[in-house]
C-alpha positions as a Markdown table, in Angstrom:
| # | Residue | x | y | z |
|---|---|---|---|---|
| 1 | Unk | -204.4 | -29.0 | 43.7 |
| 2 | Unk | -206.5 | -26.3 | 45.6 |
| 3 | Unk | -207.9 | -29.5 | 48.1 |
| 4 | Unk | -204.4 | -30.4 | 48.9 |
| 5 | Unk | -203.2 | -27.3 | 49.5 |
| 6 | Unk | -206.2 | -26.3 | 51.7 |
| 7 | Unk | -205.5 | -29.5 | 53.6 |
| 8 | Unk | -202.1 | -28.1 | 54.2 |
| 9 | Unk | -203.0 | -24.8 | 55.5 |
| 10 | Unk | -205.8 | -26.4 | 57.7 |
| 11 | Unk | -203.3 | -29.0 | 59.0 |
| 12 | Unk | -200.7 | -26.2 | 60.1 |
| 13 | Unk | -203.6 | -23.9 | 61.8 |
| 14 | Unk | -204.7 | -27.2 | 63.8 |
| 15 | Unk | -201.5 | -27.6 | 64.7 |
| 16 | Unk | -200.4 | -23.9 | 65.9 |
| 17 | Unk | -203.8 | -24.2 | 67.4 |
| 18 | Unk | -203.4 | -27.2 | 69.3 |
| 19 | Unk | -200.3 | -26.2 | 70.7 |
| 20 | Unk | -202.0 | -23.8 | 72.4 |
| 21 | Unk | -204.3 | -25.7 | 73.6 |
| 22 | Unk | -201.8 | -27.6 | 75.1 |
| 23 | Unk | -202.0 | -31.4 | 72.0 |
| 24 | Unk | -198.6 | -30.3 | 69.9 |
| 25 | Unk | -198.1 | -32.7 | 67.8 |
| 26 | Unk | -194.3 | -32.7 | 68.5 |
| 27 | Unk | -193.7 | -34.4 | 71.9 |
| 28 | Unk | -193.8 | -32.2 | 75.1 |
| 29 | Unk | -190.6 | -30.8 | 76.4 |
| 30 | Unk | -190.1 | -31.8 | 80.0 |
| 31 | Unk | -187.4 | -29.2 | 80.2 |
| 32 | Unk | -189.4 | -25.7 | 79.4 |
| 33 | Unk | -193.2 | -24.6 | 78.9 |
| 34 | Unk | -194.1 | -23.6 | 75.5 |
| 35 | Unk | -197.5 | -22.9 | 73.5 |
| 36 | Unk | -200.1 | -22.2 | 75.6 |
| 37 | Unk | -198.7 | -23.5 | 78.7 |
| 38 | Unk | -195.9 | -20.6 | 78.5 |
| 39 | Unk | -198.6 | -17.8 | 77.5 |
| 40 | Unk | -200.2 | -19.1 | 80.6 |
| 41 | Unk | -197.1 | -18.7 | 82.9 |
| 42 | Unk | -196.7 | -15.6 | 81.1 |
| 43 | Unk | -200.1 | -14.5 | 82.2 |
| 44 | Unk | -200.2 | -15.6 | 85.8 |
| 45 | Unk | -197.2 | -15.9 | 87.0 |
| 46 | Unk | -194.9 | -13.4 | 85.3 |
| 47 | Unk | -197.2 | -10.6 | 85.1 |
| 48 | Unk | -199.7 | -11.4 | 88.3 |
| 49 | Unk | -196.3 | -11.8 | 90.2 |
| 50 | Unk | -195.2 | -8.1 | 88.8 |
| 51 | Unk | -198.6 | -6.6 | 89.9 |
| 52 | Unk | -199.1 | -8.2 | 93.3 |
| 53 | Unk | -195.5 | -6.8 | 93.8 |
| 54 | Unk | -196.4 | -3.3 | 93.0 |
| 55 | Unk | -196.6 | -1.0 | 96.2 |
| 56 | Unk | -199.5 | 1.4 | 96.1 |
| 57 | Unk | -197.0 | 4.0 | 97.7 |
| 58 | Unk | -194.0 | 3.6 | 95.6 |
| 59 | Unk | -193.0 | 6.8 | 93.6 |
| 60 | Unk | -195.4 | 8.5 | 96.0 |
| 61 | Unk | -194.1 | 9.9 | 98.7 |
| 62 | Unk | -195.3 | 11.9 | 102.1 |
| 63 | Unk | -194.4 | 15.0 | 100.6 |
| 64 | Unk | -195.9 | 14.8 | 97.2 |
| 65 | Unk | -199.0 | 13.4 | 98.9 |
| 66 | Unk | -199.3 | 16.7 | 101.0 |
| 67 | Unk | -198.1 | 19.0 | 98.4 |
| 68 | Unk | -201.2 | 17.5 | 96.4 |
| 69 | Unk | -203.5 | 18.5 | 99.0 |
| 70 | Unk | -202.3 | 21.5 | 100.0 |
| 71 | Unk | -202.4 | 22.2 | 96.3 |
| 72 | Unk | -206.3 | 21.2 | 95.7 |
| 73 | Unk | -207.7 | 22.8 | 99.1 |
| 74 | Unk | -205.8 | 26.6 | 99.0 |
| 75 | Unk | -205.1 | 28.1 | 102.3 |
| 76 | Unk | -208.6 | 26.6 | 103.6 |
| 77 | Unk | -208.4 | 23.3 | 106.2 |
| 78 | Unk | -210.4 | 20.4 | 104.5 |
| 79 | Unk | -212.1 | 17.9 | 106.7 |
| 80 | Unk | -212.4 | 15.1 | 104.1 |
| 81 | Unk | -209.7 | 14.6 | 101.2 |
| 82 | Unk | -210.1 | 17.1 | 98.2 |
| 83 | Unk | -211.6 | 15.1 | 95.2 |
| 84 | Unk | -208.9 | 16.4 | 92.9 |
| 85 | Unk | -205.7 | 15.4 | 94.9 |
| 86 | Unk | -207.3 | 12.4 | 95.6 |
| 87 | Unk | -207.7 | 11.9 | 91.3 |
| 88 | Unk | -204.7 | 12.7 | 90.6 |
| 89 | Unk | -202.5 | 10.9 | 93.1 |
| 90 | Unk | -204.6 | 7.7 | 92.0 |
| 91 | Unk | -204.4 | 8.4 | 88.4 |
| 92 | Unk | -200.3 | 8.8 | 88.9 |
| 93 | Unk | -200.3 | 5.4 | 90.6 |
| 94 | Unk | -202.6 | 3.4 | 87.9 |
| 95 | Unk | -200.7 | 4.5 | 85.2 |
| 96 | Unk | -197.7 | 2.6 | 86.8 |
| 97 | Unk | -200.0 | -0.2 | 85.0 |
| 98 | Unk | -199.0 | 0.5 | 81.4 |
| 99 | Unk | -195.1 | -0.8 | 82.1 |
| 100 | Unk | -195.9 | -4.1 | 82.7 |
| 101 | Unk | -198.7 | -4.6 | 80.9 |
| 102 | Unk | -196.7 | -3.8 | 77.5 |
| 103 | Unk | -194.1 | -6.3 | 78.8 |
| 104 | Unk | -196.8 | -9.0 | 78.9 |
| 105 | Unk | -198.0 | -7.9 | 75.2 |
| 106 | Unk | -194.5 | -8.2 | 74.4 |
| 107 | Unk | -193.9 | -11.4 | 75.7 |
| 108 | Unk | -196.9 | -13.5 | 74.8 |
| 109 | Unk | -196.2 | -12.4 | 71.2 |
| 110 | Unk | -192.8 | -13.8 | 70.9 |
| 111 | Unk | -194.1 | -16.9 | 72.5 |
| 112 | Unk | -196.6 | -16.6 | 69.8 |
| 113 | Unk | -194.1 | -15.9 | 67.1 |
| 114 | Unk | -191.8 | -18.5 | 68.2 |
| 115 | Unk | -195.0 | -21.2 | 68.5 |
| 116 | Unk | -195.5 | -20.1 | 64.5 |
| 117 | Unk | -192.1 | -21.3 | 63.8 |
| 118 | Unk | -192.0 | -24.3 | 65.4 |
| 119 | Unk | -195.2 | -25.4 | 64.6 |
| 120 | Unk | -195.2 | -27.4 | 61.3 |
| 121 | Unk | -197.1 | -30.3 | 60.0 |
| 122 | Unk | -195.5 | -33.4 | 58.9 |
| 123 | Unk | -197.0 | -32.5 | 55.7 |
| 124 | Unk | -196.2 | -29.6 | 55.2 |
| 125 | Unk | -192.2 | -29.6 | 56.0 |
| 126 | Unk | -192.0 | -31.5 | 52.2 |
| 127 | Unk | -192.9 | -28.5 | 50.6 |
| 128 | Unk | -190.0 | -26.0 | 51.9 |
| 129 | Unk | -191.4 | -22.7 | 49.9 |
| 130 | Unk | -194.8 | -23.4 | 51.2 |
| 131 | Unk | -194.3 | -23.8 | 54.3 |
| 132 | Unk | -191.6 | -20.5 | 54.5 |
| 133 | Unk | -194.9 | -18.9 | 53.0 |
| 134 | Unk | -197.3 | -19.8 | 55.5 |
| 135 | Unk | -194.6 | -18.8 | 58.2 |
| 136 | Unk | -194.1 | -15.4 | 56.4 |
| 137 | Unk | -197.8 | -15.2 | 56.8 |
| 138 | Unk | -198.4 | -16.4 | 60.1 |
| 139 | Unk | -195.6 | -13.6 | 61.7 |
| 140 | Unk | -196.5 | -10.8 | 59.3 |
| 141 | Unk | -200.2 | -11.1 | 61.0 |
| 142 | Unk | -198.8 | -11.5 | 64.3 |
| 143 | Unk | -196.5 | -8.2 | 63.9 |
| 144 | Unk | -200.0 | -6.6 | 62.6 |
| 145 | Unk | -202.2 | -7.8 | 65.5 |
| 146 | Unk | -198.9 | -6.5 | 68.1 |
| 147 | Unk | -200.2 | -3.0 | 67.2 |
| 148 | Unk | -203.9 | -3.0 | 67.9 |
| 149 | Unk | -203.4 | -4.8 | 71.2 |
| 150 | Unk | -200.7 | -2.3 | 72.3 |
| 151 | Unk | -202.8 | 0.4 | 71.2 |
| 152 | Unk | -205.7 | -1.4 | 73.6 |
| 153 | Unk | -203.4 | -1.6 | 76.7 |
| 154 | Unk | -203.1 | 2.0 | 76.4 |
| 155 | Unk | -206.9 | 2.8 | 76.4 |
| 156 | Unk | -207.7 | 0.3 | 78.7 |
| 157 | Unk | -205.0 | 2.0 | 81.3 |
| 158 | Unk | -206.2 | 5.3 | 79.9 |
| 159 | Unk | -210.5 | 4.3 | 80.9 |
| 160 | Unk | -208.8 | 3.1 | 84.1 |
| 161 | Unk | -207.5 | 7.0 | 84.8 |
| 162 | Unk | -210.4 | 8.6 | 83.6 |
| 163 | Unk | -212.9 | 6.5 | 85.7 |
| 164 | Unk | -211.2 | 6.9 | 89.2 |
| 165 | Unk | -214.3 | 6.2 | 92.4 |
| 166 | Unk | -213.7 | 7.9 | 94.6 |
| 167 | Unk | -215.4 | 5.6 | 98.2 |
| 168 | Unk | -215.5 | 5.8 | 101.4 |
| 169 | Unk | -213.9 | 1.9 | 102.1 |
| 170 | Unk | -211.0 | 2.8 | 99.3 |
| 171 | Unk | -210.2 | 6.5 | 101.1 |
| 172 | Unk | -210.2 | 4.3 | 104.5 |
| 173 | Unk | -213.2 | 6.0 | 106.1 |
């Protein structure tokens, strides 16, 4: 009854959990990461590789850098960049962020997703309509966590561009 069917949920949670953690209970592929190992790649080598390839000065060019000063300073001659070209050049280039960042939410949940459907106890593959319900219920959770975490990319990128230092060693003096 309620024990066995307990056993069955806390068998397949192990088990998504464990793959993860890298212990599937199915034996490893030699051919292509999966579980954690692929959320991992994901992680450090997809997206770390797209950041470290970002170029501070792409989409900014010489002109839009001076029109931006000339635009904060007036018809005066600054000695020292104006604070508010300065803001708002770096603001431009951290918001360059958000792209990738929602590819990586994107791509770690249908690792996720895709771990929640191939993850299945022994157990629990005799007992077809459970097991299609604990599926349902493992991707319809999934899909509802995919909104929050978008949701906090976007205010993390957004603290980022509101809380812009503005130092000596960054400006290059």
């Amino acid at each position: 009854g309620t024990r066995a069917l307990l056993a069955q949920l806390t068998g397949y949670a192990s088990s998504y959990a464990d793959a993860i953690d890298g212990r599937p209970s199915a034996p490893l592929a030699t051919t292509e990461l999966a579980g954690g190992a692929r959320i991992s790649y994901i992680f450090h080598e997809r997206f770390g590789r797209e950041l470290g390839a970002m170029d501070a000065f792409e989409l900014l060019g010489t002109e839009e850098i001076r029109t931006a000063l000339r635009n904060a300073t007036g018809h005066r001659t600054p000695l020292f960049i104006p604070e508010a070209a300065f803001e708002l050049l770096v603001r431009k280039q951290i918001h360059r962020f958000l792209r990738p960042s929602l590819a990586c939410v994107d791509m770690v949940y249908d690792e996720l997703t895709r771990l929640a459907e191939f993850v299945e106890g022994n157990e629990l593959a005799r007992f077809p309509k459970l097991r299609r319900a604990v599926s349902d219920a493992t991707l319809k959770l999934l899909r509802e966590r995919k909104k929050p975490t978008i949701e906090m990319v976007h205010s993390l990128v957004e603290m980022e561009m509101s809380y812009v230092i503005r130092t000596p060693r960054l400006v290059g003096g």
